[in-house]
Amino acid sequence: MLTIHGVARSRASRIIWLCHELDLPFRQVPVIQAYRLPFPDAPDAALNTASPSFLALSPAGGIPVIEDDGLVLSESLACTLYLARKHGGDLAPRDAAEDALMMQWSFYGATAVEPDALTLMVLHGRGQAQSGEDAALVAGAAERLVRPMKVIDDHLAAHGHPVGGRFTVADLNLAEVVRYAQGYGALMEQFPAVQAWLADCHARPAFQRMWQARLAEPE
Ligand SMILES: N[C@@H](CCC(=O)N[C@@H](CS)C(=O)NCC(=O)O)C(=O)O
């Protein structure tokens, strides 16, 4: 059976969501981010990304990691693209061109959107009072996101989905990074096609199942 190493409050959410879309059973090992623990090295610390046993599995020390039929794989996007291809169906590419486009949109999200969207989520999304320095970081991130968000918005307005006119693993990968920016209204309201598409993604029962699991975990 597929094993997912990583708590749901991490990028493991992407794989958990995909598994629910595919009705794919999995075993979850709740490895937590070391930085969330006061003493990750303590002998009684919860299994975390600095634990020797986890680092032996994946020296990069990041969650998620999957184990599947002897394959050990890190990088959440590699994991979702692999699982979608392996299990097929509508979420998977139908040919080499779709495969390439699914990678294109996934990597575009990871490179052009994810870092700045994370800044918005961490510094703005949780509503902390912002120092002048944080406010400048947030403003810079939001400004840089306008260009890729417009690219995504224009594409979604014309095609409905990143690839193939249907919900695929590319929607899931992209939605999981755009989600980080969703609390920044001044940015999101400029992109109505992105907002409508993200709401549709989040209304999917498989997303909701993953989300409930996240909420059930301690913050
Ligand atoms: N690009 C990697 C990022 C992995 C990553 O940084 N994961 C975070 C949690 S979402 C982590 O494990 N941080 C733990 C740490 O820094 O110790 C992916 O998409 O899987």
Coordinates of C-alpha atoms and ligand atoms in Angstrom, one line a residue:
M1 CA 0.0 0.0 0.0
L2 CA 1.1 3.6 -0.7
T3 CA 2.7 5.3 2.3
I4 CA 2.6 9.1 2.7
H5 CA 5.2 10.5 5.2
G6 CA 4.0 13.9 6.4
V7 CA 1.3 15.6 8.4
A8 CA -1.7 17.0 6.4
R9 CA -0.6 20.5 7.5
S10 CA 2.2 20.4 4.9
R11 CA 2.5 19.9 1.2
A12 CA 1.4 16.3 1.9
S13 CA -2.0 17.9 1.5
R14 CA -1.5 17.7 -2.3
I15 CA -1.0 13.9 -2.2
I16 CA -3.7 13.3 0.3
W17 CA -6.2 15.3 -1.9
L18 CA -5.1 13.4 -5.0
C19 CA -5.5 10.0 -3.2
H20 CA -9.1 11.0 -2.3
E21 CA -9.7 12.0 -5.9
L22 CA -8.4 8.6 -7.1
D23 CA -10.0 6.6 -4.2
L24 CA -6.5 5.3 -3.5
P25 CA -6.0 3.8 -0.1
F26 CA -2.8 5.0 1.8
R27 CA -1.1 4.7 5.1
Q28 CA 0.0 8.0 6.6
V29 CA 3.1 8.4 8.8
P30 CA 2.6 11.8 10.6
V31 CA 6.1 13.3 10.2
I32 CA 5.9 16.9 11.4
Q33 CA 8.1 19.9 10.4
A34 CA 11.1 20.1 12.8
Y35 CA 10.6 23.9 13.0
R36 CA 7.2 23.4 14.6
L37 CA 8.6 21.6 17.6
P38 CA 10.4 23.4 20.4
F39 CA 13.0 20.5 20.8
P40 CA 13.0 18.4 17.6
D41 CA 16.2 16.6 18.7
A42 CA 14.8 15.6 22.1
P43 CA 14.7 11.8 22.6
D44 CA 10.9 12.0 23.2
A45 CA 10.2 14.4 20.3
A46 CA 7.5 13.4 17.8
L47 CA 8.8 12.0 14.5
N48 CA 9.9 15.0 12.6
T49 CA 11.9 16.2 9.5
A50 CA 15.1 16.2 11.6
S51 CA 14.6 12.7 13.0
P52 CA 17.5 10.4 12.0
S53 CA 15.0 7.7 10.8
F54 CA 13.2 10.2 8.5
L55 CA 16.5 11.5 7.2
A56 CA 17.6 8.0 6.5
L57 CA 14.6 7.6 4.2
S58 CA 14.9 11.1 2.6
P59 CA 18.1 13.0 3.2
A60 CA 16.6 16.2 1.8
G61 CA 14.6 16.4 5.1
G62 CA 11.3 17.7 3.7
I63 CA 7.8 16.4 3.8
P64 CA 6.0 14.9 1.9
V65 CA 7.8 11.7 1.0
I66 CA 6.0 8.7 -0.5
E67 CA 6.9 5.0 -0.6
D68 CA 5.2 3.0 -3.3
D69 CA 6.2 -0.5 -4.5
G70 CA 9.8 0.1 -3.4
L71 CA 10.0 3.6 -4.8
V72 CA 10.9 6.3 -2.4
L73 CA 9.9 9.7 -3.8
S74 CA 10.2 13.3 -2.4
E75 CA 9.0 16.6 -4.0
S76 CA 5.2 16.8 -3.7
L77 CA 4.7 17.6 -7.4
A78 CA 6.8 14.7 -8.5
C79 CA 4.6 12.6 -6.2
T80 CA 1.3 13.8 -7.5
L81 CA 2.3 13.7 -11.2
Y82 CA 3.7 10.1 -10.7
L83 CA 0.6 8.9 -8.9
A84 CA -1.8 10.4 -11.5
R85 CA 0.1 8.8 -14.3
K86 CA 0.3 5.5 -12.6
H87 CA -3.4 5.3 -11.8
G88 CA -4.7 6.9 -14.9
G89 CA -8.3 8.1 -15.4
D90 CA -9.4 11.7 -16.1
L91 CA -6.9 13.3 -13.7
A92 CA -3.9 11.8 -15.7
P93 CA -2.5 12.9 -19.0
R94 CA -4.0 11.2 -22.1
D95 CA -0.9 11.7 -24.2
A96 CA 2.7 13.1 -24.2
A97 CA 1.5 16.6 -25.0
E98 CA -1.0 16.7 -22.0
D99 CA 1.8 15.2 -19.8
A100 CA 4.1 18.1 -20.8
L101 CA 1.4 20.7 -20.2
M102 CA 0.6 19.2 -16.8
M103 CA 4.3 19.5 -15.9
Q104 CA 4.4 23.0 -17.3
W105 CA 1.5 24.3 -15.2
S106 CA 2.7 22.5 -12.1
F107 CA 6.2 23.9 -12.4
Y108 CA 4.9 27.4 -13.3
G109 CA 2.9 27.3 -10.0
A110 CA 5.9 26.1 -8.0
T111 CA 8.3 28.6 -9.4
A112 CA 6.3 31.7 -10.4
V113 CA 3.6 31.6 -7.7
E114 CA 4.5 29.5 -4.7
P115 CA 7.3 31.5 -3.1
D116 CA 5.5 34.8 -3.1
A117 CA 2.1 33.3 -2.3
L118 CA 3.8 31.6 0.8
T119 CA 5.0 35.1 1.8
L120 CA 1.4 36.4 1.7
M121 CA 0.1 33.4 3.6
V122 CA 2.8 33.6 6.3
L123 CA 3.1 37.3 6.8
H124 CA -0.4 38.5 5.9
G125 CA -2.8 35.5 5.8
R126 CA -2.7 34.8 9.5
G127 CA -3.5 38.4 10.3
Q128 CA -0.4 39.2 12.4
A129 CA 0.2 42.9 13.0
Q130 CA 2.7 43.8 10.3
S131 CA 6.0 45.6 11.0
G132 CA 7.1 48.0 8.4
E133 CA 9.5 45.4 7.1
D134 CA 6.8 42.7 6.9
A135 CA 4.5 45.1 5.1
A136 CA 7.2 45.8 2.5
L137 CA 7.7 42.1 2.0
V138 CA 4.0 41.5 1.6
A139 CA 3.6 44.4 -0.9
G140 CA 6.6 43.2 -2.9
A141 CA 5.2 39.6 -3.1
A142 CA 1.8 40.8 -4.1
E143 CA 3.2 43.0 -6.8
R144 CA 5.3 40.2 -8.3
L145 CA 2.3 37.9 -8.3
V146 CA 0.2 40.1 -10.5
R147 CA 2.0 38.9 -13.7
P148 CA 1.7 35.1 -13.1
M149 CA -1.8 35.4 -11.7
K150 CA -2.9 37.3 -14.9
V151 CA -1.4 34.5 -17.0
I152 CA -3.3 31.9 -15.1
D153 CA -6.5 34.1 -15.0
D154 CA -6.4 34.6 -18.8
H155 CA -5.9 30.9 -19.4
L156 CA -8.7 29.8 -17.1
A157 CA -11.1 32.4 -18.5
A158 CA -10.4 31.0 -22.0
H159 CA -10.1 27.2 -21.2
G160 CA -11.7 26.6 -17.8
H161 CA -8.8 24.4 -16.6
P162 CA -5.0 24.3 -17.0
V163 CA -5.1 21.3 -19.3
G164 CA -7.5 19.3 -21.4
G165 CA -10.7 21.2 -20.4
R166 CA -11.2 19.0 -17.4
F167 CA -10.1 18.7 -13.8
T168 CA -6.7 17.1 -13.7
V169 CA -3.6 16.8 -11.5
A170 CA -2.5 20.1 -13.0
D171 CA -5.5 21.8 -11.4
L172 CA -4.7 20.2 -8.1
N173 CA -1.0 21.2 -8.2
L174 CA -1.8 24.8 -9.2
A175 CA -4.7 25.2 -6.8
E176 CA -2.6 24.1 -3.9
V177 CA -0.1 27.0 -4.5
V178 CA -2.7 29.6 -5.4
R179 CA -4.5 28.7 -2.2
Y180 CA -1.6 30.3 -0.2
A181 CA -2.6 33.7 -1.7
Q182 CA -6.3 33.4 -1.3
G183 CA -6.4 35.5 1.9
Y184 CA -4.9 38.5 0.2
G185 CA -8.1 40.0 -1.2
A186 CA -6.5 43.0 -2.9
L187 CA -4.7 40.6 -5.2
M188 CA -7.3 37.9 -5.7
E189 CA -10.1 40.3 -6.6
Q190 CA -8.2 41.3 -9.7
F191 CA -8.5 37.8 -11.0
P192 CA -12.2 36.6 -11.1
A193 CA -11.5 33.5 -13.2
V194 CA -8.9 32.3 -10.7
Q195 CA -11.3 33.0 -7.8
A196 CA -14.1 31.0 -9.4
W197 CA -11.8 28.1 -10.4
L198 CA -10.3 28.0 -6.9
A199 CA -13.8 27.9 -5.4
D200 CA -14.7 25.0 -7.7
C201 CA -11.5 23.1 -6.8
H202 CA -12.2 23.6 -3.1
A203 CA -15.8 22.5 -3.4
R204 CA -14.7 19.0 -4.6
P205 CA -15.4 16.3 -2.0
A206 CA -11.9 15.0 -2.2
F207 CA -10.5 18.4 -1.3
Q208 CA -13.0 18.8 1.5
R209 CA -12.0 15.4 2.9
M210 CA -8.3 16.4 2.9
W211 CA -9.2 19.8 4.4
Q212 CA -11.1 18.2 7.3
A213 CA -8.1 16.0 8.1
R214 CA -5.9 19.2 8.1
L215 CA -8.2 21.0 10.4
A216 CA -8.3 18.0 12.8
E217 CA -4.5 18.3 13.3
P218 CA -3.1 20.6 15.9
E219 CA -2.0 24.0 14.5
Ligands
LIG1 N1 9.5 21.5 -2.8 C1 9.2 20.5 -1.7 C2 9.2 21.3 -0.4 C3 9.2 20.4 0.8 C4 9.2 21.2 2.1 O1 9.9 22.2 2.2 N2 8.3 20.8 3.0 C5 8.2 21.5 4.2 C6 6.8 21.3 4.8 S1 5.5 21.8 3.7 C7 9.1 20.8 5.2 O2 9.2 19.7 5.3 N3 9.8 21.6 6.1 C8 10.5 21.0 7.1 C9 11.7 21.6 7.5 O3 12.1 22.6 6.9 O4 12.3 21.0 8.4 C10 7.9 19.8 -2.1 O5 7.1 20.4 -2.8 O6 7.7 18.7 -1.6

